[in-house]
Tab-separated table of C-alpha atoms in Angstrom:
chain	number	residue	atom	x	y	z
X	143	MET	CA	0.044	0.015	0.014
X	144	THR	CA	1.223	3.592	-0.473
X	145	ALA	CA	2.050	5.613	2.274
X	146	PRO	CA	-0.451	8.312	3.271
X	147	ILE	CA	-0.305	11.636	1.736
X	148	GLU	CA	0.366	14.511	4.456
X	149	LEU	CA	-2.068	17.312	3.504
X	150	SER	CA	-1.775	21.042	4.456
X	151	HIS	CA	-3.913	24.071	4.393
X	152	TRP	CA	-3.071	26.604	1.857
X	153	ILE	CA	-2.947	30.080	3.104
X	154	ASN	CA	-1.484	33.038	1.442
X	155	GLY	CA	0.150	31.080	-1.265
X	156	GLU	CA	1.976	28.673	1.246
X	157	ARG	CA	1.424	25.129	2.825
X	158	ARG	CA	0.366	25.638	6.285
X	159	ASP	CA	1.387	22.619	8.791
X	160	ALA	CA	-1.497	20.866	10.197
X	161	GLY	CA	-0.631	21.269	13.812
X	162	GLY	CA	-2.874	19.331	16.286
X	163	GLY	CA	-4.765	16.082	15.233
X	164	GLN	CA	-5.177	14.771	11.776
X	165	VAL	CA	-8.066	13.075	10.116
X	166	GLU	CA	-7.654	9.849	8.008
X	167	SER	CA	-8.985	9.829	4.570
X	168	LEU	CA	-9.756	6.127	3.647
X	169	ASN	CA	-9.733	4.314	0.399
X	170	PRO	CA	-13.413	3.166	-0.023
X	171	SER	CA	-12.246	0.346	-2.148
X	172	ASP	CA	-9.789	-0.961	0.680
X	173	THR	CA	-10.532	0.558	4.034
X	174	ARG	CA	-7.387	-0.640	5.296
X	175	GLU	CA	-5.484	1.824	3.155
X	176	VAL	CA	-5.259	5.332	4.290
X	177	VAL	CA	-5.006	7.687	1.421
X	178	ALA	CA	-4.095	10.962	3.164
X	179	LEU	CA	-3.939	12.511	6.550
X	180	ALA	CA	-5.586	15.778	6.600
X	181	PRO	CA	-5.837	18.727	8.899
X	182	SER	CA	-8.640	19.845	10.990
X	183	GLY	CA	-8.859	23.345	10.827
X	184	GLY	CA	-11.377	25.838	12.112
X	185	ALA	CA	-12.381	29.611	12.655
X	186	ALA	CA	-8.791	30.687	13.131
X	187	GLU	CA	-7.699	29.314	9.811
X	188	VAL	CA	-10.578	30.702	7.942
X	189	ASP	CA	-9.722	34.135	9.651
X	190	GLU	CA	-6.211	33.911	8.126
X	191	ALA	CA	-7.283	32.668	4.700
X	192	VAL	CA	-10.056	35.528	4.547
X	193	ALA	CA	-7.566	37.935	5.384
X	194	ALA	CA	-4.954	36.754	2.939
X	195	ALA	CA	-7.712	36.783	0.140
X	196	SER	CA	-8.907	40.283	1.226
X	197	ALA	CA	-5.330	41.575	0.926
X	198	ALA	CA	-4.851	39.944	-2.441
X	199	PHE	CA	-8.128	41.199	-3.959
X	200	ASP	CA	-7.141	44.641	-5.196
X	201	GLY	CA	-4.055	43.347	-6.973
X	202	TRP	CA	-5.754	40.535	-8.624
X	203	ALA	CA	-9.036	42.460	-9.527
X	204	ASN	CA	-7.118	45.150	-11.120
X	205	ALA	CA	-4.656	42.795	-13.039
X	206	SER	CA	-4.963	42.607	-16.698
X	207	PRO	CA	-7.471	39.852	-17.685
X	208	GLU	CA	-4.748	38.408	-19.739
X	209	VAL	CA	-2.853	37.540	-16.402
X	210	ARG	CA	-5.752	35.793	-15.057
X	211	SER	CA	-6.392	33.849	-18.347
X	212	ASP	CA	-2.715	32.868	-18.678
X	213	VAL	CA	-2.595	31.403	-15.044
X	214	LEU	CA	-5.848	29.332	-15.657
X	215	ASP	CA	-4.699	28.136	-18.996
X	216	ARG	CA	-1.442	26.971	-17.725
X	217	ALA	CA	-3.253	25.369	-14.924
X	218	GLY	CA	-5.415	23.548	-17.226
X	219	THR	CA	-2.539	22.247	-19.132
X	220	LEU	CA	-0.649	21.043	-16.040
X	221	LEU	CA	-3.783	19.114	-14.821
X	222	MET	CA	-4.387	17.464	-18.243
X	223	GLU	CA	-0.879	16.281	-18.486
X	224	ARG	CA	-1.218	14.710	-14.957
X	225	ARG	CA	-4.717	13.577	-15.344
X	226	GLU	CA	-3.776	9.880	-15.031
X	227	VAL	CA	-1.953	10.732	-11.854
X	228	VAL	CA	-4.476	12.832	-10.263
X	229	GLY	CA	-7.307	10.769	-11.669
X	230	ARG	CA	-5.832	7.672	-9.757
X	231	LEU	CA	-5.713	9.681	-6.647
X	232	LEU	CA	-9.301	10.710	-6.985
X	233	SER	CA	-10.367	7.085	-7.558
X	234	ARG	CA	-8.293	5.640	-4.609
X	235	GLU	CA	-9.974	8.440	-2.220
X	236	GLU	CA	-13.644	8.845	-3.824
X	237	GLY	CA	-14.213	5.204	-5.020
X	238	LYS	CA	-14.976	6.023	-8.660
X	239	THR	CA	-13.596	3.667	-11.138
X	240	LEU	CA	-10.269	4.686	-12.564
X	241	VAL	CA	-11.945	5.588	-16.049
X	242	GLU	CA	-14.343	7.773	-14.292
X	243	GLY	CA	-11.660	9.386	-11.865
X	244	VAL	CA	-9.163	10.082	-15.035
X	245	GLY	CA	-12.300	11.328	-17.103
X	246	GLU	CA	-13.209	13.686	-14.164
X	247	THR	CA	-9.860	15.204	-14.027
X	248	ALA	CA	-9.615	15.779	-17.700
X	249	ARG	CA	-12.970	17.654	-17.306
X	250	ALA	CA	-11.414	19.901	-14.672
X	251	ALA	CA	-8.633	20.792	-16.866
X	252	ARG	CA	-11.036	21.697	-19.813
X	253	ILE	CA	-13.301	23.921	-17.155
X	254	LEU	CA	-9.964	25.848	-16.251
X	255	LYS	CA	-9.204	26.397	-19.837
X	256	TYR	CA	-12.721	27.333	-20.702
X	257	PHE	CA	-12.636	30.129	-17.776
X	258	ALA	CA	-9.306	31.146	-19.107
X	259	GLY	CA	-11.152	32.269	-22.234
X	260	GLU	CA	-14.041	33.664	-20.469
X	261	ALA	CA	-11.518	36.142	-18.493
X	262	LEU	CA	-11.161	37.707	-21.761
X	263	ARG	CA	-14.619	37.807	-23.082
X	264	LEU	CA	-16.335	39.528	-19.948
X	265	HIS	CA	-18.279	42.332	-21.551
X	266	GLY	CA	-20.737	45.047	-20.919
X	267	GLN	CA	-23.023	47.258	-23.184
X	268	ASN	CA	-23.022	50.516	-24.714
X	269	LEU	CA	-26.471	52.010	-24.531
X	270	ALA	CA	-28.057	55.323	-25.803
X	271	SER	CA	-29.599	57.377	-22.894
X	272	THR	CA	-33.051	58.651	-23.213
X	273	ARG	CA	-31.285	62.268	-22.686
X	274	PRO	CA	-29.472	63.617	-25.641
X	275	GLY	CA	-25.748	64.000	-25.303
X	276	VAL	CA	-25.677	61.261	-22.635
X	277	GLU	CA	-24.140	57.840	-22.852
X	278	VAL	CA	-24.764	54.648	-20.718
X	279	GLN	CA	-22.285	51.877	-20.429
X	280	THR	CA	-22.486	48.683	-18.160
X	281	TYR	CA	-19.417	47.004	-16.729
X	282	ARG	CA	-19.043	43.653	-14.948
X	283	GLN	CA	-16.606	43.961	-12.094
X	284	PRO	CA	-15.279	41.567	-9.542
X	285	VAL	CA	-17.101	41.228	-6.230
X	286	GLY	CA	-14.534	40.392	-3.621
X	287	VAL	CA	-13.640	37.254	-1.583
X	288	TYR	CA	-15.692	34.222	-2.272
X	289	GLY	CA	-16.436	31.225	-0.043
X	290	LEU	CA	-16.429	27.953	-1.932
X	291	ILE	CA	-17.932	24.811	0.006
X	292	THR	CA	-17.535	21.795	-2.257
X	293	PRO	CA	-18.742	18.185	-2.296
X	294	TRP	CA	-17.180	14.737	-2.402
X	295	ASN	CA	-19.034	13.255	-5.367
X	296	PHE	CA	-17.161	15.325	-7.998
X	297	PRO	CA	-14.040	16.077	-5.888
X	298	ILE	CA	-11.988	17.947	-8.706
X	299	ALA	CA	-14.494	19.064	-11.327
X	300	ILE	CA	-16.926	20.935	-8.862
X	301	PRO	CA	-14.032	22.722	-7.218
X	302	ALA	CA	-12.736	23.604	-10.610
X	303	TRP	CA	-16.027	24.931	-11.992
X	304	LYS	CA	-16.679	27.174	-8.916
X	305	ALA	CA	-13.089	28.267	-8.618
X	306	ALA	CA	-12.267	29.027	-12.150
X	307	PRO	CA	-14.886	31.650	-12.865
X	308	ALA	CA	-14.202	33.197	-9.486
X	309	LEU	CA	-10.709	33.642	-10.435
X	310	ALA	CA	-11.238	34.293	-13.949
X	311	PHE	CA	-13.379	37.544	-13.108
X	312	GLY	CA	-11.032	38.964	-10.493
X	313	ASN	CA	-12.215	37.731	-7.204
X	314	THR	CA	-10.218	35.783	-4.325
X	315	VAL	CA	-11.252	32.533	-2.831
X	316	VAL	CA	-11.337	30.561	0.268
X	317	MET	CA	-12.375	26.826	-0.447
X	318	LYS	CA	-13.365	24.255	1.989
X	319	PRO	CA	-13.230	20.606	0.402
X	320	ALA	CA	-15.380	17.784	1.340
X	321	SER	CA	-13.992	15.819	4.341
X	322	TYR	CA	-14.026	12.610	2.362
X	323	THR	CA	-11.922	13.961	-0.486
X	324	PRO	CA	-9.464	16.483	0.631
X	325	ALA	CA	-6.517	15.285	-1.172
X	326	THR	CA	-7.955	15.612	-4.607
X	327	ALA	CA	-9.121	19.338	-3.863
X	328	GLU	CA	-5.674	19.966	-2.652
X	329	ALA	CA	-4.022	18.484	-5.719
X	330	LEU	CA	-6.094	21.097	-7.704
X	331	VAL	CA	-4.905	24.042	-5.587
X	332	ALA	CA	-1.245	22.940	-5.588
X	333	ILE	CA	-1.517	22.840	-9.562
X	334	LEU	CA	-3.017	26.408	-9.688
X	335	HIS	CA	-0.164	27.786	-7.501
X	336	GLU	CA	2.318	26.067	-9.752
X	337	ALA	CA	0.777	27.845	-12.892
X	338	GLY	CA	1.474	31.111	-11.247
X	339	LEU	CA	-1.260	32.102	-8.950
X	340	PRO	CA	-0.352	34.967	-6.831
X	341	LYS	CA	-0.124	34.595	-3.018
X	342	GLY	CA	-3.585	34.729	-1.136
X	343	VAL	CA	-5.674	34.492	-4.335
X	344	LEU	CA	-6.753	30.981	-3.694
X	345	ASN	CA	-6.831	29.777	-0.163
X	346	LEU	CA	-7.782	26.216	0.934
X	347	VAL	CA	-8.836	25.332	4.552
X	348	ILE	CA	-9.477	21.663	5.174
X	349	GLY	CA	-11.848	20.487	7.933
X	350	GLY	CA	-15.285	19.725	8.909
X	351	GLY	CA	-18.530	21.763	9.354
X	352	ARG	CA	-17.133	24.265	11.698
X	353	VAL	CA	-14.869	25.374	8.758
X	354	GLY	CA	-17.875	25.848	6.499
X	355	GLN	CA	-19.734	27.655	9.130
X	356	ALA	CA	-16.971	29.974	9.779
X	357	ILE	CA	-16.823	30.712	5.936
X	358	VAL	CA	-20.524	31.401	5.902
X	359	ASP	CA	-20.557	33.640	8.900
X	360	HIS	CA	-17.257	35.559	8.081
X	361	LYS	CA	-18.136	39.423	7.471
X	362	ASP	CA	-15.571	39.655	4.854
X	363	VAL	CA	-16.736	36.991	2.695
X	364	ALA	CA	-18.845	38.613	0.113
X	365	GLY	CA	-20.436	35.553	-1.531
X	366	VAL	CA	-20.777	31.740	-1.020
X	367	SER	CA	-21.143	29.041	-3.431
X	368	PHE	CA	-22.300	25.512	-1.965
X	369	THR	CA	-22.989	22.314	-3.282
X	370	GLY	CA	-24.495	19.519	-0.820
X	371	SER	CA	-27.585	18.412	0.713
X	372	GLN	CA	-31.049	20.596	1.334
X	373	GLY	CA	-30.640	20.541	5.009
X	374	VAL	CA	-27.111	21.991	5.032
X	375	GLY	CA	-27.961	24.419	2.133
X	376	ALA	CA	-30.725	25.964	3.975
X	377	GLY	CA	-28.466	26.840	6.816
X	378	VAL	CA	-25.937	28.298	4.504
X	379	ALA	CA	-28.422	30.514	2.875
X	380	ALA	CA	-29.836	31.680	5.978
X	381	GLY	CA	-26.239	32.585	7.355
X	382	ALA	CA	-25.163	34.324	4.097
X	383	VAL	CA	-28.364	36.237	3.561
X	384	ALA	CA	-28.498	37.402	7.348
X	385	ARG	CA	-25.557	39.537	6.541
X	386	GLN	CA	-26.443	40.233	2.977
X	387	ALA	CA	-23.686	38.071	1.434
X	388	ARG	CA	-24.588	36.541	-2.098
X	389	VAL	CA	-25.239	32.926	-2.079
X	390	GLN	CA	-25.512	30.014	-4.520
X	391	LEU	CA	-26.803	26.791	-3.678
X	392	GLU	CA	-27.027	23.162	-5.521
X	393	MET	CA	-28.781	20.721	-3.481
X	394	GLY	CA	-29.366	17.613	-5.299
X	395	GLY	CA	-32.312	15.992	-7.124
X	396	LYS	CA	-34.649	13.144	-7.337
X	397	ASN	CA	-34.331	12.956	-11.167
X	398	PRO	CA	-37.112	11.501	-13.227
X	399	LEU	CA	-36.509	9.571	-16.532
X	400	ILE	CA	-39.916	8.884	-18.444
X	401	VAL	CA	-39.968	5.957	-20.875
X	402	LEU	CA	-42.990	5.939	-23.287
X	403	ASP	CA	-44.268	3.080	-25.187
X	404	ASP	CA	-42.889	3.953	-28.418
X	405	ALA	CA	-39.396	4.274	-27.140
X	406	ASP	CA	-36.638	2.072	-28.649
X	407	LEU	CA	-36.322	-0.388	-25.778
X	408	GLU	CA	-32.592	-1.281	-26.342
X	409	ARG	CA	-31.776	2.348	-26.295
X	410	ALA	CA	-34.159	3.154	-23.159
X	411	VAL	CA	-32.479	0.368	-21.253
X	412	ALA	CA	-28.698	1.859	-21.989
X	413	ILE	CA	-29.956	5.456	-21.046
X	414	ALA	CA	-31.541	3.991	-17.662
X	415	LEU	CA	-28.455	2.007	-16.860
X	416	ASP	CA	-26.044	4.866	-17.422
X	417	GLY	CA	-28.125	7.569	-15.676
X	418	SER	CA	-29.136	5.431	-12.598
X	419	PHE	CA	-26.065	3.231	-11.653
X	420	PHE	CA	-22.737	4.515	-13.042
X	421	ALA	CA	-20.359	6.693	-10.726
X	422	THR	CA	-22.093	4.483	-8.059
X	423	GLY	CA	-25.362	6.480	-8.472
X	424	GLN	CA	-23.535	9.138	-6.568
X	425	ARG	CA	-24.403	11.989	-9.019
X	426	CYS	CA	-27.034	14.862	-8.208
X	427	THR	CA	-28.328	14.408	-11.800
X	428	ALA	CA	-28.656	10.532	-11.653
X	429	SER	CA	-31.878	8.830	-12.881
X	430	SER	CA	-33.406	7.748	-9.730
X	431	ARG	CA	-37.093	7.639	-10.751
X	432	LEU	CA	-37.996	5.427	-13.804
X	433	ILE	CA	-41.464	6.438	-14.929
X	434	VAL	CA	-42.517	3.957	-17.490
X	435	GLN	CA	-45.762	3.679	-19.659
X	436	GLU	CA	-47.544	0.456	-18.916
X	437	GLY	CA	-47.274	-1.006	-22.494
X	438	ILE	CA	-43.403	-1.230	-22.170
X	439	HIS	CA	-43.063	-1.406	-18.371
X	440	ASP	CA	-42.484	-5.045	-17.848
X	441	ARG	CA	-40.260	-5.456	-20.962
X	442	LEU	CA	-37.853	-2.542	-19.699
X	443	VAL	CA	-37.864	-3.830	-16.214
X	444	ALA	CA	-36.903	-7.456	-17.353
X	445	ALA	CA	-34.249	-6.083	-19.809
X	446	LEU	CA	-32.793	-3.500	-17.425
X	447	ALA	CA	-32.792	-6.141	-14.433
X	448	GLU	CA	-30.433	-8.316	-16.599
X	449	LYS	CA	-28.051	-5.420	-17.171
X	450	VAL	CA	-28.228	-4.489	-13.701
X	451	LYS	CA	-27.322	-7.821	-12.312
X	452	ALA	CA	-24.526	-8.055	-14.875
X	453	LEU	CA	-22.704	-5.009	-13.496
X	454	ARG	CA	-19.297	-5.902	-12.296
X	455	VAL	CA	-18.845	-4.075	-8.676
X	456	GLY	CA	-15.298	-3.869	-7.448
X	457	HIS	CA	-11.999	-2.084	-6.561
X	458	ALA	CA	-11.973	1.255	-8.232
X	459	LEU	CA	-8.683	0.666	-9.666
X	460	ASP	CA	-9.358	-2.779	-11.203
X	461	PRO	CA	-9.989	-2.211	-14.844
X	462	GLN	CA	-12.855	-4.757	-15.144
X	463	THR	CA	-14.792	-2.740	-12.429
X	464	GLN	CA	-17.952	-0.866	-13.684
X	465	VAL	CA	-19.150	0.445	-10.460
X	466	GLY	CA	-16.862	1.297	-7.649
X	467	PRO	CA	-17.908	1.547	-3.911
X	468	ALA	CA	-19.848	4.036	-2.106
X	469	VAL	CA	-17.668	6.851	-0.740
X	470	SER	CA	-18.138	6.077	2.974
X	471	GLU	CA	-19.731	3.496	5.306
X	472	ASP	CA	-22.512	5.969	5.901
X	473	GLN	CA	-23.413	6.269	2.221
X	474	ARG	CA	-23.320	2.668	1.791
X	475	GLU	CA	-25.742	2.051	4.607
X	476	THR	CA	-28.101	4.801	3.439
X	477	SER	CA	-28.477	2.673	0.198
X	478	TYR	CA	-29.219	-0.400	1.994
X	479	ARG	CA	-31.631	1.324	4.306
X	480	TYR	CA	-33.573	2.678	1.498
X	481	MET	CA	-33.727	-0.494	-0.429
X	482	GLU	CA	-35.168	-2.240	2.752
X	483	LEU	CA	-37.607	0.607	3.187
X	484	ALA	CA	-38.822	0.313	-0.431
X	485	ALA	CA	-39.323	-3.483	-0.022
X	486	PHE	CA	-41.259	-2.963	3.225
X	487	GLU	CA	-43.441	-0.341	1.566
X	488	GLY	CA	-44.566	-2.840	-1.245
X	489	GLY	CA	-41.722	-2.475	-3.974
X	490	GLN	CA	-40.378	-5.591	-5.813
X	491	LEU	CA	-36.662	-6.127	-5.609
X	492	VAL	CA	-35.895	-7.451	-9.263
X	493	ALA	CA	-32.214	-6.869	-9.060
X	494	GLY	CA	-29.660	-6.579	-6.346
X	495	GLY	CA	-30.610	-5.529	-2.783
X	496	GLU	CA	-27.848	-8.084	-1.311
X	497	ARG	CA	-24.815	-7.354	0.624
X	498	LEU	CA	-21.514	-7.679	-1.070
X	499	THR	CA	-17.928	-8.962	-0.245
X	500	ARG	CA	-14.861	-8.474	-2.146
X	501	ASP	CA	-11.389	-9.514	-1.889
X	502	THR	CA	-10.594	-6.186	-0.260
X	503	PRO	CA	-12.730	-4.571	2.519
X	504	GLY	CA	-14.799	-1.558	1.163
X	505	TRP	CA	-18.030	-0.037	1.247
X	506	TYR	CA	-19.568	-1.891	-1.872
X	507	VAL	CA	-23.132	-1.433	-2.671
X	508	GLN	CA	-25.004	-3.844	-5.279
X	509	PRO	CA	-26.816	-2.036	-7.929
X	510	THR	CA	-30.521	-2.538	-7.048
X	511	LEU	CA	-33.613	-2.091	-9.326
X	512	ILE	CA	-37.045	-1.883	-7.525
X	513	ALA	CA	-40.103	-2.273	-9.712
X	514	ASP	CA	-43.798	-1.257	-9.339
X	515	THR	CA	-43.374	1.486	-6.667
X	516	ASP	CA	-45.707	4.244	-5.790
X	517	PRO	CA	-44.711	7.783	-6.410
X	518	ALA	CA	-45.469	8.708	-2.760
X	519	MET	CA	-43.193	6.046	-1.428
X	520	ARG	CA	-40.032	7.400	0.266
X	521	ILE	CA	-37.719	5.861	-2.306
X	522	ASN	CA	-39.283	8.145	-4.722
X	523	THR	CA	-39.522	11.362	-2.708
X	524	GLU	CA	-36.118	11.337	-0.918
X	525	GLU	CA	-32.531	11.433	-2.568
X	526	VAL	CA	-30.688	8.140	-1.910
X	527	PHE	CA	-27.555	9.003	-3.636
X	528	GLY	CA	-26.449	5.410	-4.437
X	529	PRO	CA	-26.926	2.740	-7.295
X	530	VAL	CA	-30.782	2.332	-6.640
X	531	ALA	CA	-33.358	2.965	-9.133
X	532	SER	CA	-37.232	2.582	-8.766
X	533	THR	CA	-39.763	2.149	-11.481
X	534	ILE	CA	-43.254	3.658	-11.551
X	535	ARG	CA	-45.884	2.203	-13.760
X	536	VAL	CA	-48.131	5.042	-15.702
X	537	LYS	CA	-50.956	5.005	-17.966
X	538	ASP	CA	-49.838	7.541	-20.541
X	539	TYR	CA	-47.779	10.651	-21.201
X	540	GLU	CA	-49.769	13.121	-19.011
X	541	ALA	CA	-49.708	10.705	-15.958
X	542	ALA	CA	-45.911	10.291	-16.493
X	543	LEU	CA	-45.315	14.167	-16.560
X	544	GLU	CA	-47.462	14.816	-13.574
X	545	VAL	CA	-45.504	12.080	-11.716
X	546	ALA	CA	-42.148	13.407	-12.902
X	547	ASN	CA	-43.122	17.133	-11.719
X	548	GLY	CA	-44.057	15.917	-8.154
X	549	GLY	CA	-41.781	16.320	-5.064
X	550	GLU	CA	-39.519	19.144	-3.764
X	551	PHE	CA	-36.490	18.487	-6.468
X	552	GLY	CA	-36.358	19.848	-9.969
X	553	LEU	CA	-32.694	19.442	-11.088
X	554	SER	CA	-32.523	17.270	-14.348
X	555	ALA	CA	-35.394	15.268	-16.037
X	556	GLY	CA	-35.356	13.017	-19.145
X	557	ILE	CA	-37.785	11.494	-21.535
X	558	VAL	CA	-37.067	8.679	-23.988
X	559	THR	CA	-39.604	8.729	-26.992
X	560	GLN	CA	-39.890	8.864	-30.720
X	561	SER	CA	-42.628	11.257	-30.535
X	562	LEU	CA	-41.358	14.731	-31.558
X	563	LYS	CA	-44.896	16.095	-29.999
X	564	HIS	CA	-44.274	14.517	-26.660
X	565	ALA	CA	-40.430	15.577	-26.482
X	566	ARG	CA	-41.183	19.104	-27.223
X	567	ASP	CA	-44.049	19.191	-24.714
X	568	PHE	CA	-41.845	17.757	-22.167
X	569	GLN	CA	-38.909	20.277	-22.672
X	570	ARG	CA	-41.534	23.139	-22.129
X	571	ARG	CA	-43.470	21.679	-19.241
X	572	ALA	CA	-40.868	19.449	-17.238
X	573	LYS	CA	-40.252	21.344	-14.006
X	574	ALA	CA	-36.637	20.993	-13.986
X	575	GLY	CA	-33.646	23.301	-14.560
X	576	MET	CA	-32.331	20.875	-17.220
X	577	THR	CA	-34.328	18.502	-19.629
X	578	MET	CA	-32.981	15.545	-21.583
X	579	VAL	CA	-34.410	13.858	-24.646
X	580	ASN	CA	-33.331	10.428	-25.588
X	581	LEU	CA	-30.349	10.960	-23.180
X	582	ALA	CA	-29.253	10.195	-19.635
X	583	THR	CA	-30.364	12.736	-16.991
X	584	ALA	CA	-26.766	12.659	-15.946
X	585	GLY	CA	-24.152	13.949	-18.031
X	586	VAL	CA	-23.808	17.766	-18.689
X	587	ASP	CA	-21.566	19.984	-20.733
X	588	TYR	CA	-19.146	22.559	-18.825
X	589	HIS	CA	-19.857	25.409	-21.183
X	590	VAL	CA	-23.464	25.915	-20.560
X	591	PRO	CA	-25.536	26.834	-17.459
X	592	PHE	CA	-25.988	24.143	-14.585
X	593	GLY	CA	-28.798	24.350	-11.957
X	594	GLY	CA	-32.262	23.260	-10.970
X	595	THR	CA	-35.666	24.571	-9.847
X	596	LYS	CA	-37.650	24.237	-6.728
X	597	LYS	CA	-35.465	22.940	-3.681
X	598	SER	CA	-32.695	21.674	-6.007
X	599	SER	CA	-31.175	24.999	-6.475
X	600	TYR	CA	-31.123	28.614	-5.198
X	601	GLY	CA	-29.473	31.705	-6.589
X	602	ALA	CA	-27.744	32.080	-9.949
X	603	ARG	CA	-26.813	29.334	-12.114
X	604	GLU	CA	-23.446	27.777	-12.300
X	605	GLN	CA	-20.906	27.016	-15.263
X	606	GLY	CA	-20.577	28.484	-18.584
X	607	PHE	CA	-21.515	31.946	-19.485
X	608	ALA	CA	-24.041	32.006	-16.554
X	609	ALA	CA	-21.346	32.021	-14.088
X	610	ALA	CA	-20.675	35.599	-14.651
X	611	ASP	CA	-23.999	36.373	-13.109
X	612	PHE	CA	-22.718	35.321	-9.652
X	613	PHE	CA	-19.097	36.115	-9.727
X	614	THR	CA	-19.605	39.698	-11.122
X	615	GLN	CA	-21.623	42.721	-10.191
X	616	THR	CA	-22.876	45.118	-12.718
X	617	LYS	CA	-21.978	48.911	-12.864
X	618	THR	CA	-24.033	51.196	-14.750
X	619	SER	CA	-21.970	54.298	-15.857
X	620	TYR	CA	-23.719	57.468	-17.421
X	621	SER	CA	-21.608	60.137	-19.162
X	622	ALA	CA	-22.153	63.535	-20.888
X	623	SER	CA	-20.331	64.989	-23.726
């Protein structure tokens, strides 16, 4: 086994020794292995990081956008060159298969390069005033220090898609990575500094909930971007709004995939399998509710069940593995708890549901399909965040849409159909921030807006050109000739 990585905070451009106790980051595929030893920061480290970010703000905000662009571009190049190494670290720490880990790392590199370009494309407007001889211009300007609280399920892509626009547009950052995946986040921060990021512009404070709370409550943090659960997100919003800081929340989904009778069965099965089970179901855009018209329901369940049973679950670094372990024991147990609850409430376990053992001790979850559930069951109203999907039998398209639009979440929604009429209607009427036609609900591009409706999201959209809305403020300037 590889020796644990000794992690540090990054404050004012320097690694800060952990001091005090350290927290073990375990390998979900083999819990005997300690991937990293992480410091446990608190309010004192956050205070230092915010002070460093505040001191660095004027210099970074007033630098040429080309300076910011060059740093992000170099960081993207370095990360792409090291994607195999960093991706392997990600897979060891989070549990994604090696293919998924390397792929996510490459995505993060592309995000950095995309926002390197956006740093040069930030624009305003020139408008004629209603008054003769007066001109009006609008500018986008950086806001200040941003606190970024990032999750474990995309431990390098999400830190990249939050940090890159913040930095590209001239803001400074204090980041708190997820406790399960600190080594992956630190690898990203180290590469950004290697690429030439000035001291204090990007700071990393590793630790638990008290670090996040200190960021949310800090008077000098101008905005907070958070990805995580609804419960924690509500607290983040309340704390930020109480002191009039900007806030952006992404809080998961219970995403529906409608399959109509006219769907190509083989294609529908492939789409459901991809969206529901890969990445161990630990995607906020995963297809957890399969809403299937009655004419195709039984055939879809039978075909999908065979595919689910054949999925190879194992060590993330094994090239034969298709589904890696859950990130933690808690996540594993949550999946099995919901399986048991669904069966108790009347759902039919048609694939999976059994405990798994492998050659190495890990948090393995058997991919599970539960058929003939009711929309009101907890398996269909609460986010499981594991490789578990349920089917709901419906009479027709209108019934399917009604079920799909139910509940508190509204992140991503999909439909599989050959009907242009139903596809177009679904795009208009689905209560979700993103819709997918003949595609899995999971799988989005980095250059377009990301976000949901209802309790899935709050505040401005993330990613792509929409990121400027959260990470800049508009100034309107009048001048007379």
